[in-house]
CSV table of N, CA and C in Angstrom, one decimal:
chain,number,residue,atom,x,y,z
S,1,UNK,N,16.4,151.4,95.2
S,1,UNK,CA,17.7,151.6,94.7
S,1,UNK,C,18.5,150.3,94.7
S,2,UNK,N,18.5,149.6,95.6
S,2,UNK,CA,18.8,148.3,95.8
S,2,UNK,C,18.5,147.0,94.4
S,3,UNK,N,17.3,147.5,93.9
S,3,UNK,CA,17.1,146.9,93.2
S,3,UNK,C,17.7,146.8,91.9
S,4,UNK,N,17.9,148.4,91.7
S,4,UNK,CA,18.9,148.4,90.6
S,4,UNK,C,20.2,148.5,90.4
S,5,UNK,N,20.9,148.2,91.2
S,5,UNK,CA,22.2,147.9,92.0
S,5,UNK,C,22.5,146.3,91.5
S,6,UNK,N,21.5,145.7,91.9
S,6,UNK,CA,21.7,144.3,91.7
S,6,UNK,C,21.1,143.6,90.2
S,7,UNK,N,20.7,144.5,89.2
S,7,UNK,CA,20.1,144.3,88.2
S,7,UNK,C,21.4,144.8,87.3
S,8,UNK,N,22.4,145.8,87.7
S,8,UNK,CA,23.9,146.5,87.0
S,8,UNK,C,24.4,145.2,87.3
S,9,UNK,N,24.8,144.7,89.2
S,9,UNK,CA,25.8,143.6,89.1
S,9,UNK,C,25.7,142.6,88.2
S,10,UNK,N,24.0,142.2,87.9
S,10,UNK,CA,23.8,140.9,87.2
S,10,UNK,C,24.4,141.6,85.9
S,11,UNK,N,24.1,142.5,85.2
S,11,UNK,CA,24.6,142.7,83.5
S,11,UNK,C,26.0,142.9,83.9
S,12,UNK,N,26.7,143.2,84.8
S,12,UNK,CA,28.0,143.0,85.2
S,12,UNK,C,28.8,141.6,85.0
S,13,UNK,N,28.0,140.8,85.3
S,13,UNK,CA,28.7,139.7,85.3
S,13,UNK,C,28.0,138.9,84.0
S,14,UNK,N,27.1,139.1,83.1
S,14,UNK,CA,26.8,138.4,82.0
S,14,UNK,C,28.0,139.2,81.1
S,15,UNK,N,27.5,140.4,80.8
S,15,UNK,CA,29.4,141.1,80.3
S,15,UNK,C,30.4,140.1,80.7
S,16,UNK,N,31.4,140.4,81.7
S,16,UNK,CA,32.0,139.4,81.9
S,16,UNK,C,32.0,138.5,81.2
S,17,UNK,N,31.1,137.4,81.6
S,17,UNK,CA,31.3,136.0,80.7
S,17,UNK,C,31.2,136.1,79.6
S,18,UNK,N,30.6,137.0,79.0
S,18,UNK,CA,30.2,136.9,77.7
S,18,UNK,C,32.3,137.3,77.4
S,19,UNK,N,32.5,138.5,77.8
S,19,UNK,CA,34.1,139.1,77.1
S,19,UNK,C,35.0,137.6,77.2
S,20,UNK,N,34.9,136.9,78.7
S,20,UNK,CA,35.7,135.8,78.8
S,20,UNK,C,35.4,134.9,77.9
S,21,UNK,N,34.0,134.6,77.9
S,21,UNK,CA,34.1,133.2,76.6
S,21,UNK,C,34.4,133.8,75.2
S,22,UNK,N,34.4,135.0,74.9
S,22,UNK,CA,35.3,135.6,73.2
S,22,UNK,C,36.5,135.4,73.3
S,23,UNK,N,36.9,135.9,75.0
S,23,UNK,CA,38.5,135.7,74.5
S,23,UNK,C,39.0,134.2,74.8
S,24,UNK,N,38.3,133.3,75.4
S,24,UNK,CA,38.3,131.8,75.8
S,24,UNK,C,38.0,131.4,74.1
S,25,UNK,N,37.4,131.8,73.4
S,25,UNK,CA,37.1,131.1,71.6
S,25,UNK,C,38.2,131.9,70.7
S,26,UNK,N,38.3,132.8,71.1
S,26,UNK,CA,39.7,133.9,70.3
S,26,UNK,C,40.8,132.7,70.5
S,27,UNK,N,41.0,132.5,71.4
S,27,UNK,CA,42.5,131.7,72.0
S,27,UNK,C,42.0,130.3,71.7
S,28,UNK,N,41.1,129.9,71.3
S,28,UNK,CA,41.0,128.5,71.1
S,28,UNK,C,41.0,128.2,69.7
S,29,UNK,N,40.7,129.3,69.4
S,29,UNK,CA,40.5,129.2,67.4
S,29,UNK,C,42.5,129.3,67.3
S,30,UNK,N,42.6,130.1,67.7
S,30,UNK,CA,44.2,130.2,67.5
S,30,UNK,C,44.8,129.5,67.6
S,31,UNK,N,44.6,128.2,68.7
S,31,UNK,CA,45.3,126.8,68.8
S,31,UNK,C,45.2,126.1,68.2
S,32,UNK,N,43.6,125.9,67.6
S,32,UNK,CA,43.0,125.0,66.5
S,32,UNK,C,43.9,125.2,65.4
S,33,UNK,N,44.3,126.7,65.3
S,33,UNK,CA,44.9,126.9,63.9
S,33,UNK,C,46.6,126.7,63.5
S,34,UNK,N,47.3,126.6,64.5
S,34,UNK,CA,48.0,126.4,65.2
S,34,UNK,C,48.8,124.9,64.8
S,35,UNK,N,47.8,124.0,65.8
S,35,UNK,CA,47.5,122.6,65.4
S,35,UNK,C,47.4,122.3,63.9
S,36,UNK,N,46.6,123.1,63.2
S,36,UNK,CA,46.5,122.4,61.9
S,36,UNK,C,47.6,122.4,60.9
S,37,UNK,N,47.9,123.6,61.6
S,37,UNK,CA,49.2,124.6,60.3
S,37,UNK,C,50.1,123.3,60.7
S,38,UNK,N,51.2,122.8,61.5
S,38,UNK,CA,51.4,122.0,62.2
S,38,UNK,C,51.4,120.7,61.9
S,39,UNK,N,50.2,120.1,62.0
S,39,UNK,CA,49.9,118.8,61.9
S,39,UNK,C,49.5,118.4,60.3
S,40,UNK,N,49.1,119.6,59.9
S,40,UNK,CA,48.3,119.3,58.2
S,40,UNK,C,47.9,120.7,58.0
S,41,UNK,N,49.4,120.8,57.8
S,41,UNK,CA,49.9,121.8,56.2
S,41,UNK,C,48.9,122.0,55.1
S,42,UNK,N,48.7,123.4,54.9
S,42,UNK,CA,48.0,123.8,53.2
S,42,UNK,C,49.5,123.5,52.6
S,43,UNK,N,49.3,122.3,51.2
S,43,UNK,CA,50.3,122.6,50.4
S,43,UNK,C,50.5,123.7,49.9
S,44,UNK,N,52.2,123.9,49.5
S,44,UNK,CA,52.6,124.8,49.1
S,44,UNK,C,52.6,125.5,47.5
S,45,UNK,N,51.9,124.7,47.2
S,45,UNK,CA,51.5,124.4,45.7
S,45,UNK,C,49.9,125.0,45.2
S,46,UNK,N,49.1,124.3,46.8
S,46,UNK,CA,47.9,125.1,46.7
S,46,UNK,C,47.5,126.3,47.2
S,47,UNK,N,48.1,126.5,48.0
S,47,UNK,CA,47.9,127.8,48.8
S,47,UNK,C,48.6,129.0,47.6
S,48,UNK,N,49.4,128.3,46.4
S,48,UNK,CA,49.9,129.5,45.7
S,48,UNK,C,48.5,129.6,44.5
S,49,UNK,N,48.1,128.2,44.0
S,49,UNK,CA,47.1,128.1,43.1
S,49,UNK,C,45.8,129.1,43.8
S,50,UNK,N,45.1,128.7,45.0
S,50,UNK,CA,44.2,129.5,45.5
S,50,UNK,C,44.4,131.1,45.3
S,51,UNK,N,45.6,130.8,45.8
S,51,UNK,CA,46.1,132.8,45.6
S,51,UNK,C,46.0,133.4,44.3
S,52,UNK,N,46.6,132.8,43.7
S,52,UNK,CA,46.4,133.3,42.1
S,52,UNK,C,45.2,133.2,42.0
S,53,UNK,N,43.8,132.1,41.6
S,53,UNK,CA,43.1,132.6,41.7
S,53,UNK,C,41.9,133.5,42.1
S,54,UNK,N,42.2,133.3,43.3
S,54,UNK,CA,41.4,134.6,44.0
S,54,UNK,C,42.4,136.4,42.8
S,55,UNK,N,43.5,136.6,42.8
S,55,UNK,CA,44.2,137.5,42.2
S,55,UNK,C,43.7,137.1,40.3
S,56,UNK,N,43.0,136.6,40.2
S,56,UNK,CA,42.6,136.8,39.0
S,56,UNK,C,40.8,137.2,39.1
S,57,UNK,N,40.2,137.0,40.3
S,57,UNK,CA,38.9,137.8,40.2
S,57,UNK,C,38.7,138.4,39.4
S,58,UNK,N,37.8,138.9,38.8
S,58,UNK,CA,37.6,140.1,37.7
S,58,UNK,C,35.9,140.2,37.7
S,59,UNK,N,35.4,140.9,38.5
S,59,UNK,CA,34.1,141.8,38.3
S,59,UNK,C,34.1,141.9,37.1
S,60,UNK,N,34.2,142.7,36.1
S,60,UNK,CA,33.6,143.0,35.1
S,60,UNK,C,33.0,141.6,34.0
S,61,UNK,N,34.0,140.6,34.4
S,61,UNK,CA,33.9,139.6,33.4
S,61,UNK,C,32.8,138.7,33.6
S,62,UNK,N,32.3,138.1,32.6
S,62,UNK,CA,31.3,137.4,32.7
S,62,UNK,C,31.6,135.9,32.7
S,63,UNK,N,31.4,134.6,33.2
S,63,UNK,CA,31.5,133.5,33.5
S,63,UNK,C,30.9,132.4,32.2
S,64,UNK,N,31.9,132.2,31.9
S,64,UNK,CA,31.4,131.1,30.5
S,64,UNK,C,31.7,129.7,31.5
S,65,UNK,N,30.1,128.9,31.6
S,65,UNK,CA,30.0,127.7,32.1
S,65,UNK,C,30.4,126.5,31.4
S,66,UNK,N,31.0,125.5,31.0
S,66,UNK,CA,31.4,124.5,30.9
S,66,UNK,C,30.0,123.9,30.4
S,67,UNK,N,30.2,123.6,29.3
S,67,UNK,CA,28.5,123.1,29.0
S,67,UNK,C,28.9,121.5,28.0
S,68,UNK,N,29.9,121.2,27.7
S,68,UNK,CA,30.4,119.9,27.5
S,68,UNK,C,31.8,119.9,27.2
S,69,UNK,N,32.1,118.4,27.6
S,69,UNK,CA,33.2,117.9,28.2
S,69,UNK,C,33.3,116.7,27.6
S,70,UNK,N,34.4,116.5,26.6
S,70,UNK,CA,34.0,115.2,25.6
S,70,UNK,C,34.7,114.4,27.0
S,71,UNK,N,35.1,114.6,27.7
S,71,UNK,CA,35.8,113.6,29.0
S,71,UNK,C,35.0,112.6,29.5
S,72,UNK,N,33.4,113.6,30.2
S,72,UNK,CA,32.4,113.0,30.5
S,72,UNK,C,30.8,113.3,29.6
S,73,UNK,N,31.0,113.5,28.9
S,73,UNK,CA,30.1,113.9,28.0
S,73,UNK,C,29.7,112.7,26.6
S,74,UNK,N,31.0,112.4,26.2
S,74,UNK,CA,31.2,111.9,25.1
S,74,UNK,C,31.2,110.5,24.9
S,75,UNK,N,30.8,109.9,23.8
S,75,UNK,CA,31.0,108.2,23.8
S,75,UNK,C,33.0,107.8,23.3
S,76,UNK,N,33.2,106.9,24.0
S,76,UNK,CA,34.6,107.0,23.3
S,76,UNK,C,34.3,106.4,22.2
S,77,UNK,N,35.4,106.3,21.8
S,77,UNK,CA,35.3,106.1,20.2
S,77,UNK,C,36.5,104.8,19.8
S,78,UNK,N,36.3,103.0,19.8
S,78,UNK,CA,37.2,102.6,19.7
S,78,UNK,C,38.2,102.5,18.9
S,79,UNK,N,39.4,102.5,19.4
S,79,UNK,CA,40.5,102.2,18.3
S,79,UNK,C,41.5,103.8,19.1
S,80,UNK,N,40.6,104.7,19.5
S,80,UNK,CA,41.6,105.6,19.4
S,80,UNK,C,42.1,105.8,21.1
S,81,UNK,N,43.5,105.7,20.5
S,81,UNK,CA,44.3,105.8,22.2
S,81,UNK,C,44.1,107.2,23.1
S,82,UNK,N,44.1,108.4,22.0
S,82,UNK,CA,44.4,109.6,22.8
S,82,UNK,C,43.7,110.6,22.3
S,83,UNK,N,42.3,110.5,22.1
S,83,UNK,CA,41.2,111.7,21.4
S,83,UNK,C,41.6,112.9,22.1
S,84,UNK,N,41.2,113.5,21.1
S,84,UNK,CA,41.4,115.3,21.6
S,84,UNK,C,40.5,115.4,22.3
S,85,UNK,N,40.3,116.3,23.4
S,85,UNK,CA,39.5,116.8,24.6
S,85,UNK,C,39.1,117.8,23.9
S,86,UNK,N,37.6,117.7,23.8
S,86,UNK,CA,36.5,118.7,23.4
S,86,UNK,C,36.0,119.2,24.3
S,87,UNK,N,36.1,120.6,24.3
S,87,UNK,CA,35.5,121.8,25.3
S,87,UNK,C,34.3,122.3,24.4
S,88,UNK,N,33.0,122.7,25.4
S,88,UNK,CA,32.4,123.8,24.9
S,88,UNK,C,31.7,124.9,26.5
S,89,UNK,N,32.4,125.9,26.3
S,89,UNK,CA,31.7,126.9,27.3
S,89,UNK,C,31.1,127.8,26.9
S,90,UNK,N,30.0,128.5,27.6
S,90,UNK,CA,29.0,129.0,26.9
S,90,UNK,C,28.4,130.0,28.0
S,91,UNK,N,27.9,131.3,27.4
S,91,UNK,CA,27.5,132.3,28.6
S,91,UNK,C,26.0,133.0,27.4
S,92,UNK,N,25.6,133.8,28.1
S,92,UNK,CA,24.7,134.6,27.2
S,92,UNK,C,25.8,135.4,25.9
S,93,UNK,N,24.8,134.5,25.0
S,93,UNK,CA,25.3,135.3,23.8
S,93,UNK,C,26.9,134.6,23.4
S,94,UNK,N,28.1,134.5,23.9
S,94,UNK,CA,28.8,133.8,23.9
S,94,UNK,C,29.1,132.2,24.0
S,95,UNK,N,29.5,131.8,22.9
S,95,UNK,CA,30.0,130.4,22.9
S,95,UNK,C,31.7,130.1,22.7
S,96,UNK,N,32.0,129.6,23.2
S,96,UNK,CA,33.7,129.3,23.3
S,96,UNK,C,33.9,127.3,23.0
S,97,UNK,N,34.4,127.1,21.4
S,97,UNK,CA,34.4,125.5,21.2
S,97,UNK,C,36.0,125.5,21.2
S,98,UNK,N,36.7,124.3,22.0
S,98,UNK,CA,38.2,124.3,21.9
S,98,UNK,C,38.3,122.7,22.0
S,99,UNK,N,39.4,122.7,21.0
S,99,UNK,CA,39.9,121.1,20.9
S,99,UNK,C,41.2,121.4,21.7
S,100,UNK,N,41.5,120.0,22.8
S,100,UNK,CA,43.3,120.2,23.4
S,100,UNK,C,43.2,119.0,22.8
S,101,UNK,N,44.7,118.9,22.6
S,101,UNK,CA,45.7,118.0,22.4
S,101,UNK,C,46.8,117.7,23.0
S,102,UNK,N,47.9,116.7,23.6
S,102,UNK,CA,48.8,116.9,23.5
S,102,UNK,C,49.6,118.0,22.6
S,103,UNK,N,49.2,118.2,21.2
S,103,UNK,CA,50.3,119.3,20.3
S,103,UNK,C,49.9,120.4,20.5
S,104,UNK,N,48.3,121.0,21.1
S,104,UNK,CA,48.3,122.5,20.9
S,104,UNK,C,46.6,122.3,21.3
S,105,UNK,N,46.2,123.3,20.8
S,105,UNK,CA,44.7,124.0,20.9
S,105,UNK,C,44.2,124.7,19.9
S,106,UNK,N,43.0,124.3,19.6
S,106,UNK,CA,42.3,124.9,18.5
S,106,UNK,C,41.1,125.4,19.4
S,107,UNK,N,40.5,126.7,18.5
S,107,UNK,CA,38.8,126.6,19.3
S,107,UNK,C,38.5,128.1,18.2
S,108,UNK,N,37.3,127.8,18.0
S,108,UNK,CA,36.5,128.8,17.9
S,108,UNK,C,35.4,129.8,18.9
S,109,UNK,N,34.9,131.1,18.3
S,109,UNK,CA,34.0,131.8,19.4
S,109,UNK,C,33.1,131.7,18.6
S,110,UNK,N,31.6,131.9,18.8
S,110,UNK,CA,30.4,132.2,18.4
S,110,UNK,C,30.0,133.5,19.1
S,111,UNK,N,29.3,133.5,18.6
S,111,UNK,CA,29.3,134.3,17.1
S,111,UNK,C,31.2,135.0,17.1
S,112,UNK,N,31.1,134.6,15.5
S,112,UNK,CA,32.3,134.6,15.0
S,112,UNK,C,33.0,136.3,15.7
S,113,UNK,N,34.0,136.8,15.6
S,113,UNK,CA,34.7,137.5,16.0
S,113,UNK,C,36.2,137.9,16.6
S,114,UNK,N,36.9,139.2,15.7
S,114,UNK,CA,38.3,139.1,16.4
S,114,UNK,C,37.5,138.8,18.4
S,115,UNK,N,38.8,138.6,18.8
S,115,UNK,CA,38.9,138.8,20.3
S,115,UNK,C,40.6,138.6,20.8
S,116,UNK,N,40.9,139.5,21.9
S,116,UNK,CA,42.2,138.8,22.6
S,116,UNK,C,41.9,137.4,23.3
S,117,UNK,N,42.2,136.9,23.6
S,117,UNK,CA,42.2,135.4,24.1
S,117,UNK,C,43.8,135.0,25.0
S,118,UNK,N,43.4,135.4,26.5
S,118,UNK,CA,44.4,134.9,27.2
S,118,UNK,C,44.5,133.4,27.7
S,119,UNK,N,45.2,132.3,27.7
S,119,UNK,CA,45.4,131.0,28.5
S,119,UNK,C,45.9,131.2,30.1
S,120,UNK,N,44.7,131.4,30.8
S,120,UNK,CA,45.5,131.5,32.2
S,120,UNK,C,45.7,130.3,33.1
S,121,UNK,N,47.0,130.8,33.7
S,121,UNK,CA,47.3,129.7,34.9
S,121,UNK,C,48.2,130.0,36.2
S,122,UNK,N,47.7,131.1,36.3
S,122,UNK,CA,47.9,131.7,37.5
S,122,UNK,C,47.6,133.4,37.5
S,123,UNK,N,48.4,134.3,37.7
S,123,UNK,CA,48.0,135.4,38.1
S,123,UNK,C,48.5,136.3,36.6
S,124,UNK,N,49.2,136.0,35.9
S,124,UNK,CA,49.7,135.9,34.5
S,124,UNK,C,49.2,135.0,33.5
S,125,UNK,N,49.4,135.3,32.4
S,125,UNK,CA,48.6,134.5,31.1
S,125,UNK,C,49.4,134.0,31.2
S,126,UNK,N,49.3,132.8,31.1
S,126,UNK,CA,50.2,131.6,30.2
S,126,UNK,C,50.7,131.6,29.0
S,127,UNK,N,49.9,132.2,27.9
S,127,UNK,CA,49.9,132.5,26.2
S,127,UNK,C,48.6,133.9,26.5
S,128,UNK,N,49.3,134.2,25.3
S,128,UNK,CA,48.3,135.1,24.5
S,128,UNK,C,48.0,134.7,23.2
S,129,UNK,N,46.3,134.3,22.8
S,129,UNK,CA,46.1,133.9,21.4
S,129,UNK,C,45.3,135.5,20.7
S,130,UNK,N,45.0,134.9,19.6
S,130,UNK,CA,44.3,136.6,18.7
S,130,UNK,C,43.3,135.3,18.1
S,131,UNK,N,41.8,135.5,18.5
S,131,UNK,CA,41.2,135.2,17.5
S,131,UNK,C,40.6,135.9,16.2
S,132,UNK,N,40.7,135.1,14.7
S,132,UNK,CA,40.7,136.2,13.9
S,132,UNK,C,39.3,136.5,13.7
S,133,UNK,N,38.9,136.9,12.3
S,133,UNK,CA,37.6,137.5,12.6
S,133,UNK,C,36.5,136.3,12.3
S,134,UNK,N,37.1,135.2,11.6
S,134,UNK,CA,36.2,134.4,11.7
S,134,UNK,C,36.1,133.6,13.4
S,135,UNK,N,36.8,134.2,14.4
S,135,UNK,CA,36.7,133.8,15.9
S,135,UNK,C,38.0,132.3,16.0
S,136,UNK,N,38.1,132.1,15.0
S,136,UNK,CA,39.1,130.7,15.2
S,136,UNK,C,40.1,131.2,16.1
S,137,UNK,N,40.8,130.7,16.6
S,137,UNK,CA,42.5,130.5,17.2
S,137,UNK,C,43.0,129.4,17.3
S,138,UNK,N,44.4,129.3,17.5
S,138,UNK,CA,45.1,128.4,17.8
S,138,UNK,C,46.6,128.7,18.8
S,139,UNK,N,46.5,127.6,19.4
S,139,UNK,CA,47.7,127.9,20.7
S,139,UNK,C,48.3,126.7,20.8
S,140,UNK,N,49.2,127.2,22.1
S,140,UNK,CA,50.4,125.6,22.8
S,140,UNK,C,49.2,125.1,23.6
S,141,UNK,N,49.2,123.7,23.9
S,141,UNK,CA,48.7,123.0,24.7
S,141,UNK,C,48.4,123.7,26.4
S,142,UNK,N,47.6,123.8,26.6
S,142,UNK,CA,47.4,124.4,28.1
S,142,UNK,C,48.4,124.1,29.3
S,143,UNK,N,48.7,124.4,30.6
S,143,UNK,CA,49.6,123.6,31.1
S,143,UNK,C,49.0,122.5,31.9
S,144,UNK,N,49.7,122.1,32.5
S,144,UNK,CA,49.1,120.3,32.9
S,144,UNK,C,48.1,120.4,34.0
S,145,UNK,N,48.1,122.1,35.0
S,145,UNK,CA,46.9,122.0,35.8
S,145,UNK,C,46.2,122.8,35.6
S,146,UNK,N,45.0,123.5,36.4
S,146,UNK,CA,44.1,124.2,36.1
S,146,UNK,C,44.6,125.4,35.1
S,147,UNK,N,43.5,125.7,34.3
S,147,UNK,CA,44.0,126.6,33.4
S,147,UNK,C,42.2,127.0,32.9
S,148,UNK,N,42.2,128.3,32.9
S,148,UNK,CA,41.0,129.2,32.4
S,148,UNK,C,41.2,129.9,31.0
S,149,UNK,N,40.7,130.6,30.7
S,149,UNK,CA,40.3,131.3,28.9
S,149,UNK,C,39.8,132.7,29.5
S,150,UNK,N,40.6,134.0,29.0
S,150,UNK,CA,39.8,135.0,29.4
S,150,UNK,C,40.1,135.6,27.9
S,151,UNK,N,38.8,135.7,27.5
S,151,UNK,CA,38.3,136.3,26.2
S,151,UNK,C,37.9,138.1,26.2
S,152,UNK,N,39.1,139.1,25.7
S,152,UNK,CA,38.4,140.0,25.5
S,152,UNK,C,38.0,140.9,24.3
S,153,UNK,N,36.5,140.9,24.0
S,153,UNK,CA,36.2,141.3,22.8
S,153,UNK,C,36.4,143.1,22.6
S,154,UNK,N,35.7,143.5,21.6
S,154,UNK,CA,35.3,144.8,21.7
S,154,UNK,C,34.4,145.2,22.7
S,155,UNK,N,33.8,144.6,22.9
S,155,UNK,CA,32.3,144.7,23.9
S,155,UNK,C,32.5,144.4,25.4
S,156,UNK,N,33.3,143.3,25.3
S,156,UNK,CA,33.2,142.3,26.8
S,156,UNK,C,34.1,141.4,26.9
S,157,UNK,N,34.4,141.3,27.9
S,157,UNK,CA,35.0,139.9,28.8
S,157,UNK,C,34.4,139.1,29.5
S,158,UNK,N,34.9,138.0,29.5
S,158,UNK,CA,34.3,136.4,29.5
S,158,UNK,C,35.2,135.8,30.0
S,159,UNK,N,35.4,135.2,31.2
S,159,UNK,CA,36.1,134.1,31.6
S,159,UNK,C,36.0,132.8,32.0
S,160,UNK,N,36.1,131.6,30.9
S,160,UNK,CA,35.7,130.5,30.7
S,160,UNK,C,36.1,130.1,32.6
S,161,UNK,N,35.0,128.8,32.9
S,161,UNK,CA,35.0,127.9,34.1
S,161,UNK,C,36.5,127.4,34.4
S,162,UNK,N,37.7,127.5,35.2
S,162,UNK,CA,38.8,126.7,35.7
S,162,UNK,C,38.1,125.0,35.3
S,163,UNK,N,39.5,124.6,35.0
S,163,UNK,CA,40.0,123.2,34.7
S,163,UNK,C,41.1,122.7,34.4
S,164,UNK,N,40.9,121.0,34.4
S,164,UNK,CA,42.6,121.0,34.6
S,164,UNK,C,42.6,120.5,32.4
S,165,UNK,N,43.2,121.0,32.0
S,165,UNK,CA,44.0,120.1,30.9
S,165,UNK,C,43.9,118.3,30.8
């Protein structure tokens, strides 16, 4: 009997330590966090950007990847100060081509097609475009930070890769 007396005390006291070092890491994470909030702040700019996007998740929609970027993609071209930024994103079956400008935005869908076409940049569209049935559209220039494309057809939604303008 003795022996199992002293086989409870021992799981007695590994319990113990084990509850004390959770709440010894509970209370240490808390100061860590504490400290950071503190010392080095989430801006207040990003912590609203992150939020919105996480608030624009959307399961159903499918992810159009970024598949060129006249930014890094492209040869420049001398003489010209301020070329238009050529997008192309692209998912199964979907293609998304868009020229930005300073004046606005142009882009086509492949295969041709009406679609709604929202400009997002945050938890609200920015613009709403209509593309017509040959898929063209046209809009205002995106705003100056990250900004996404949620395309919805008859069929499906598609929401182009985040980027900045």
């Amino acid at each position: 009997m003795s022996d199992l007396n002293d086989e409870y005390d021992e799981y007695d006291e590994q319990d113990e330590r084990a509850a004390y070092g959770e709440l010894h890491d509970g209370l240490l994470e808390e100061e860590l966090r504490q400290a950071a909030a503190i010392l080095d702040p989430v801006p207040a700019e990003l912590r609203r950007v992150a939020v919105d996007a996480f608030a624009l998740h959307d399961l159903e929609a499918r992810v159009a990847e970024l598949t060129f970027d006249s930014l890094v993609d492209a040869i420049p071209v001398r003489g010209e100060s301020d070329p238009p930024r050529m997008l192309t994103f692209s998912t199964d079956g979907v293609t998304v081509d868009v020229e930005v400008t300073a004046d606005g935005m142009i882009g086509q869908l492949l295969p041709p097609g009406p679609a709604g076409i929202e400009v997002l940049s945050g938890p609200r569209a920015h613009a709403r475009l209509t593309a017509d049935d040959m898929g063209r559209f046209t809009g205002e220039a995106p705003p100056a930070g990250p900004f996404a494309l949620r395309l919805r057809t008859g069929r499906e939604v598609v929401v182009t890769q985040w980027l900045r303008a």
